[in-house]
mmCIF file of C-alpha atoms in Angstrom:
data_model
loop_
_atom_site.group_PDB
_atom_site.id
_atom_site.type_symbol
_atom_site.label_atom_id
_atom_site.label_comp_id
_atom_site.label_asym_id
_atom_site.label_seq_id
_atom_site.Cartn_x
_atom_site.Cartn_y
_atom_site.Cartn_z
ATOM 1 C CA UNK A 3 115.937 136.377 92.937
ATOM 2 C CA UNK A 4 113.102 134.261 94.318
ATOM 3 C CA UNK A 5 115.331 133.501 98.117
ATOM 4 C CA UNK A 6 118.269 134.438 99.759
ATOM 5 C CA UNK A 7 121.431 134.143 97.998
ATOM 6 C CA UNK A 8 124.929 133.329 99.684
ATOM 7 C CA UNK A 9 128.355 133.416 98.744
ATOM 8 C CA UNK A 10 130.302 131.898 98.883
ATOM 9 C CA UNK A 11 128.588 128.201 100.080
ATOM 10 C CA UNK A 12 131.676 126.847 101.118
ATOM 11 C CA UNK A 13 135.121 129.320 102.285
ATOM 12 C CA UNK A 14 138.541 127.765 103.248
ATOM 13 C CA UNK A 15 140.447 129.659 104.866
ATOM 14 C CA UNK A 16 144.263 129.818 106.674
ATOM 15 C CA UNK A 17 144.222 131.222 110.233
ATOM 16 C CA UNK A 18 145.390 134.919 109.887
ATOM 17 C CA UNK A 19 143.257 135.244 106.841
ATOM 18 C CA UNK A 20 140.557 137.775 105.953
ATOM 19 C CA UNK A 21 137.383 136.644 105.002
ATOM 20 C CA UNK A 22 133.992 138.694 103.210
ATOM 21 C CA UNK A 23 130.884 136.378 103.085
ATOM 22 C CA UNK A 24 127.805 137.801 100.598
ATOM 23 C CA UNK A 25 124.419 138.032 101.169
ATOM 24 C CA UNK A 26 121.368 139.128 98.543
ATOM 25 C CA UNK A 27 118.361 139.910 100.693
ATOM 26 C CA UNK A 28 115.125 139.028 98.755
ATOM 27 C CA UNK A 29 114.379 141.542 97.082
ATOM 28 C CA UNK A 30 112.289 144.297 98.824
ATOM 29 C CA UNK A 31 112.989 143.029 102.173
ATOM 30 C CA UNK A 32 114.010 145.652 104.434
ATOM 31 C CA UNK A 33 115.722 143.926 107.500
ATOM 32 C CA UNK A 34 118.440 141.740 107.445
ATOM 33 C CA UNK A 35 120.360 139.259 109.754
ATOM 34 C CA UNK A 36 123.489 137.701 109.896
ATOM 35 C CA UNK A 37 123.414 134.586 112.121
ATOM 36 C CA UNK A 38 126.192 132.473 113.475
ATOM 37 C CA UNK A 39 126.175 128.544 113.847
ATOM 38 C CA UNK A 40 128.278 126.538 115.361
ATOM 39 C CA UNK A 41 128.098 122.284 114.732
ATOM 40 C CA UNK A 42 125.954 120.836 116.783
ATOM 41 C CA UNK A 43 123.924 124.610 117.995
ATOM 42 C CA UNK A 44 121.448 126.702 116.781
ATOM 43 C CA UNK A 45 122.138 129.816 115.327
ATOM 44 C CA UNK A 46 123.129 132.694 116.866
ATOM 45 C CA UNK A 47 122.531 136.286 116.904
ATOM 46 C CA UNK A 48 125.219 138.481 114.816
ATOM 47 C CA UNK A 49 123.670 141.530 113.679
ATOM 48 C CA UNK A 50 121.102 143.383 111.988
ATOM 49 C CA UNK A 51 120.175 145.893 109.372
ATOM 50 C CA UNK A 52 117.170 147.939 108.239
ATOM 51 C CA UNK A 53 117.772 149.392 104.963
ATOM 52 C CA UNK A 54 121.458 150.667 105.425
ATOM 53 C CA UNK A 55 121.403 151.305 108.740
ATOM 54 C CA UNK A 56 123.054 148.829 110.831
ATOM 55 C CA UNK A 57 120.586 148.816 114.523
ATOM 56 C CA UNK A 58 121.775 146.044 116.287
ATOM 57 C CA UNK A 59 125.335 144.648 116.174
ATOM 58 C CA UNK A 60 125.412 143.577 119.894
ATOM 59 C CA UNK A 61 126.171 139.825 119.114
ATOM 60 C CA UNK A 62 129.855 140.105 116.920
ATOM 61 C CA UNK A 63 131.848 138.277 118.821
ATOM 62 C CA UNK A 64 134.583 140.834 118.359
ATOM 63 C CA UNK A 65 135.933 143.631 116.848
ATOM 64 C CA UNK A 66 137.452 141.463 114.181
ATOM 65 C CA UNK A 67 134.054 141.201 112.873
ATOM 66 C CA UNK A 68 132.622 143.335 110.508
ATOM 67 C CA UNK A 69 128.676 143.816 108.653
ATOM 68 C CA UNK A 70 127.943 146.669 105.943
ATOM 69 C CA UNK A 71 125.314 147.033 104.264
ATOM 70 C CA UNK A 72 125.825 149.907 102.057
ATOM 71 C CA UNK A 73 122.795 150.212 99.471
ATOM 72 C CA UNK A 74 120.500 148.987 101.637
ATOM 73 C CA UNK A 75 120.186 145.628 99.655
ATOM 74 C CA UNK A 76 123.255 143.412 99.367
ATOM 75 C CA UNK A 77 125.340 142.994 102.744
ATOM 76 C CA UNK A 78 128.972 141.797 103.527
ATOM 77 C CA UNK A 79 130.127 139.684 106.644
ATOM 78 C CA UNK A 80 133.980 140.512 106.882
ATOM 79 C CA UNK A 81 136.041 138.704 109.234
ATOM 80 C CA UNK A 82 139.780 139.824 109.870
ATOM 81 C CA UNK A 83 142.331 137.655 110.679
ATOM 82 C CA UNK A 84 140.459 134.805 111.148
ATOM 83 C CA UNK A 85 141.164 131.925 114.254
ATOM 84 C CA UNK A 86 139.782 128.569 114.245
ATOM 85 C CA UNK A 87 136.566 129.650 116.551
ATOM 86 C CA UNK A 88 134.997 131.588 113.633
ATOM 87 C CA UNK A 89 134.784 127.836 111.810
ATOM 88 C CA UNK A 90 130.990 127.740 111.504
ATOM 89 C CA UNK A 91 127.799 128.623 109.055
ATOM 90 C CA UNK A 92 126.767 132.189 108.822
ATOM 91 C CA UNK A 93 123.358 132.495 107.827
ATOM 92 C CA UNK A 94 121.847 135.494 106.415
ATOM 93 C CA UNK A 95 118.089 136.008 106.899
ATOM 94 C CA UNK A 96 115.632 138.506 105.331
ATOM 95 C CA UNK A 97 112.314 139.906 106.029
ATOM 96 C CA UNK A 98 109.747 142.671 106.108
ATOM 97 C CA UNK A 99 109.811 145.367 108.832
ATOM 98 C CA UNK A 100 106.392 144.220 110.084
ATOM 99 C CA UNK A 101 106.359 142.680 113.682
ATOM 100 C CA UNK A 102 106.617 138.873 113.718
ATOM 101 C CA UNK A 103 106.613 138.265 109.964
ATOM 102 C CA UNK A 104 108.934 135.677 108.548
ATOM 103 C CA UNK A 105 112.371 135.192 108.247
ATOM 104 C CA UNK A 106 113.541 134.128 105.280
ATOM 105 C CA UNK A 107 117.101 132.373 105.508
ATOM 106 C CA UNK A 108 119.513 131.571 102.592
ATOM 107 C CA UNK A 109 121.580 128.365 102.583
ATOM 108 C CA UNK A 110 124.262 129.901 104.456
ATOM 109 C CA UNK A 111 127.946 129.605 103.870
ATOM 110 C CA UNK A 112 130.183 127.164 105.739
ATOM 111 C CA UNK A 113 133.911 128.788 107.065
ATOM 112 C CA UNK A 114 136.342 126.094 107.937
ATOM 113 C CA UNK A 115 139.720 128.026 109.318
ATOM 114 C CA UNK A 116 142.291 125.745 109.342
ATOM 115 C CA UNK B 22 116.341 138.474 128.020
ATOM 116 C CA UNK B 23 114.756 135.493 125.987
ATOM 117 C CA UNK B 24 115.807 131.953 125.767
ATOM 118 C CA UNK B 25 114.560 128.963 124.626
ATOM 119 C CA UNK B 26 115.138 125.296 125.648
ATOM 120 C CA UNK B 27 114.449 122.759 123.412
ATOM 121 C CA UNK B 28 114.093 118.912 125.312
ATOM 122 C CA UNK B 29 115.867 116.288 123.842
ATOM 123 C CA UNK B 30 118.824 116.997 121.503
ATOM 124 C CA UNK B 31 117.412 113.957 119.725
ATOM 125 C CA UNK B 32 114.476 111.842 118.844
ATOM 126 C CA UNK B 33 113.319 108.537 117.436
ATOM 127 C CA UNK B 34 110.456 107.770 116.136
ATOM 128 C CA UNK B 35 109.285 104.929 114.023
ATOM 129 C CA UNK B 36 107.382 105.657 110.668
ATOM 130 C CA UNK B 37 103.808 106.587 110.920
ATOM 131 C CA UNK B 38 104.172 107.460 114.911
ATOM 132 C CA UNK B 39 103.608 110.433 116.639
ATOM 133 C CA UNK B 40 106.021 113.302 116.937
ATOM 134 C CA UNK B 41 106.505 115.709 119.810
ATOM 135 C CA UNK B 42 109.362 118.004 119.903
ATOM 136 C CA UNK B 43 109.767 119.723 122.964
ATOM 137 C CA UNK B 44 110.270 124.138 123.353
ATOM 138 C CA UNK B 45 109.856 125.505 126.156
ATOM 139 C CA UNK B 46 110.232 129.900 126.382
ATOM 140 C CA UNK B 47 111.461 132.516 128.654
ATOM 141 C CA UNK B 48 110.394 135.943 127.956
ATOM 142 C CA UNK B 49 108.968 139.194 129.529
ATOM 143 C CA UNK B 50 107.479 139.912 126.845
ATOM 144 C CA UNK B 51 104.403 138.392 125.007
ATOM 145 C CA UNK B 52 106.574 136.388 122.281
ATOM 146 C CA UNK B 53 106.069 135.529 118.862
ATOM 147 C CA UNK B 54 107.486 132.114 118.485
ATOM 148 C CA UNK B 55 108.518 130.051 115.547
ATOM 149 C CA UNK B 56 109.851 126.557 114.806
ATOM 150 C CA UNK B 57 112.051 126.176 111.278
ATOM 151 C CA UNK B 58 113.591 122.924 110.285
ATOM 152 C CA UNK B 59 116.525 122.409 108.534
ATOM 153 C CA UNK B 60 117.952 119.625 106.349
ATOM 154 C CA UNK B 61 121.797 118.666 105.942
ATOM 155 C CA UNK B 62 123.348 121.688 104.688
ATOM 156 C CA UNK B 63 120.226 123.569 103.708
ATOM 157 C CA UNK B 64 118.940 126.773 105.394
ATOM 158 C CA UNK B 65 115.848 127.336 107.803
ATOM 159 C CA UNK B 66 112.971 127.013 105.946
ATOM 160 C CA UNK B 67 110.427 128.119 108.047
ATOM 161 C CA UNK B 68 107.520 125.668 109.190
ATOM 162 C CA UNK B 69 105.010 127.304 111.364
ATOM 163 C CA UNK B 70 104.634 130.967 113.916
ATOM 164 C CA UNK B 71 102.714 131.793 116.670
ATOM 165 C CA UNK B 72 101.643 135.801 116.557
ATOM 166 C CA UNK B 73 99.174 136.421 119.635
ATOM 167 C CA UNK B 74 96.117 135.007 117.021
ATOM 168 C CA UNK B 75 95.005 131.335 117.263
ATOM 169 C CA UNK B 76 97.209 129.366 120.136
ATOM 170 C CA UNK B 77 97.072 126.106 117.896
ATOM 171 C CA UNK B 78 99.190 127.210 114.596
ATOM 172 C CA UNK B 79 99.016 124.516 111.623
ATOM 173 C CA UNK B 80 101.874 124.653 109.411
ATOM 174 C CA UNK B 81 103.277 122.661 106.555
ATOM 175 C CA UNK B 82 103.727 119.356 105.786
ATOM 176 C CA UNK B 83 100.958 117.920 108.390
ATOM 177 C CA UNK B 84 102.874 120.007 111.454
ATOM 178 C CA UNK B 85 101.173 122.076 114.155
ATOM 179 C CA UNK B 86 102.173 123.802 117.425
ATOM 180 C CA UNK B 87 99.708 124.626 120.785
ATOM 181 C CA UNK B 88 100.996 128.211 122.609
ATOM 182 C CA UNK B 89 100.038 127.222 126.273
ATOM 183 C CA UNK B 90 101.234 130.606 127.934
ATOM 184 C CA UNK B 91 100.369 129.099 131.343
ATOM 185 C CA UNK B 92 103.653 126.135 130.465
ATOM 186 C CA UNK B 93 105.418 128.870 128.347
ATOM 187 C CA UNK B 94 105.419 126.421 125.814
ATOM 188 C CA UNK B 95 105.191 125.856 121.946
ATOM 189 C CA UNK B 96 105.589 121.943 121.725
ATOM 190 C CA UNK B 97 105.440 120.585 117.783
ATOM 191 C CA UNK B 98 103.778 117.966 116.976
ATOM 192 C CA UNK B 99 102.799 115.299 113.416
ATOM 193 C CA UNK B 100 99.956 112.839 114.142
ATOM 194 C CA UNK B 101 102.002 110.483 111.896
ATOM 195 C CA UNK B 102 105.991 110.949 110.783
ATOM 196 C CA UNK B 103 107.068 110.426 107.606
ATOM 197 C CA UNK B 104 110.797 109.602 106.636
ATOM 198 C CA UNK B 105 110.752 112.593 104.887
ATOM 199 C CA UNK B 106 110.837 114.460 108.309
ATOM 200 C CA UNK B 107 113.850 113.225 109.264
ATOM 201 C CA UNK B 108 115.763 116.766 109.683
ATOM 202 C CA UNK B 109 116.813 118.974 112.824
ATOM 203 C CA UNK B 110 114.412 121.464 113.905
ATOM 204 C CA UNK B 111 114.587 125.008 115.976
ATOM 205 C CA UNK B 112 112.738 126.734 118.066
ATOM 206 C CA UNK B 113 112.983 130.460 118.116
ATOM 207 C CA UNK B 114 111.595 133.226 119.954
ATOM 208 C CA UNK B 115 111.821 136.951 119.052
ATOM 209 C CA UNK B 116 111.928 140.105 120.933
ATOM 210 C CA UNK B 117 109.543 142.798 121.162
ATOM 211 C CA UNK B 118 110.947 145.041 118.742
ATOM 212 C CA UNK B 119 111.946 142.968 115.341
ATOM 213 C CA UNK B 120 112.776 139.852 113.961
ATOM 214 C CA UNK B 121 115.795 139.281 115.725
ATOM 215 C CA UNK B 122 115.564 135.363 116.317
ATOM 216 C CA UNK B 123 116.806 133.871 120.007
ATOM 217 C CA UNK B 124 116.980 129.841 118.652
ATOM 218 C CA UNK B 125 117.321 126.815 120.725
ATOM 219 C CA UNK B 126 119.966 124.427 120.549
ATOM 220 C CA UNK B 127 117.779 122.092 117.981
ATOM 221 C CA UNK B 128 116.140 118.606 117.980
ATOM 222 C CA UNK B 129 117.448 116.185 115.241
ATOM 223 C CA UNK B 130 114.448 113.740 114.464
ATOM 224 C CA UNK B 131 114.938 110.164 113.407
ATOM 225 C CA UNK B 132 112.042 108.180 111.599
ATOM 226 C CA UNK B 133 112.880 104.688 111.844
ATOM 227 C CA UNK B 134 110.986 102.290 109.056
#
């Protein structure tokens, strides 16, 4: 597709419940991020990905969260038993591996645990 | 480690006035800095980056941003705001070795008529 795709855009879910969020990189972008944001903050460092290899996964708040990537192009945000701090958008960002190129973020998907 | 503080969690301006958001930077590196805006529940879509080249970076939709490495800043500003502006916008810095994005907490902008 022409941007970043995620899916769902909206996710309900109980606390106690296990969640997967989608992303679809644009295609032929090599790195990709998963962002957290909280209401009211900028987004916030999750983790990161280049190709299949997951390089950087120092900013999951805990081990209840977990990224894959497994072909290198589509990844999944998994959340286990989900608690009412994880309510927030997740963004998922692609780019080239060059240095300082841009980002390129989807629309994100907003998680509500109630 | 990098941070960036962003003054003024909002701002008013009336239509056809001058905006200036606020970023200021920390880093021990030289930084490659961006600002993205973002309308109600809409991604980042981003608006303008500083790479080491030119310190004053033009961007889209009549935006720019001045590097001044001596402030560590990357203030943006509009010679005239439009309603159409009217969004939050972010600040970011990244690190030496990738993309990863260090944002600040985000301006919302108001454009009074």
């Amino acid at each position: 597709g022409a941007g970043v795709s995620q899916s769902p855009r909206y996710k309900v879910a109980k606390r106690g419940q296990d969640v997967a969020l989608r992303c679809d990189p644009i295609s032929g972008h090599v790195s990709l991020f998963w962002y957290q944001q909280a209401l009211g903050q900028g987004p916030e460092f999750l983790t990161y990905f280049q190709n299949e290899a997951q390089l950087d996964k120092s900013g999951l708040p805990s081990d209840r969260f977990f990224a894959e990537r497994p072909e290198g192009s589509v990844s999944t945000l998994k959340i286990q038993r989900t608690q009412q701090e994880d309510s927030a958008v997740y963004l998922c960002a692609s780019s080239r591996r060059d240095r300082g190129t841009e980002a390129f973020f989807g629309q994100g998907t907003r998680l509500t645990v109630v | 480690a990098q941070s960036v503080t962003q003054l003024g969690s909002h701002v008013s301006v009336s239509e056809g006035a001058l905006v200036l958001l606020r970023c200021n930077y920390s880093s021990s590196v030289p930084p490659y800095l961006f600002w993205y805006v973002q309308y109600p529940n809409q991604g980042l879509q981003l608006l303008l980056k500083y790479t080491s080249a030119a310190t004053l970076v033009k961007g889209i939709n009549g935006f720019e941003a001045e590097f001044k490495k001596s402030e560590t800043s990357f203030h943006l500003t509009k010679p005239s705001a439009h309603m159409s502006d009217a969004a939050e916008y972010f600040c970011a810095v990244s690190d030496s070795y990738g993309n990863k994005l260090v944002f600040g907490a985000g301006t919302i902008l108001r454009v009074k008529s």
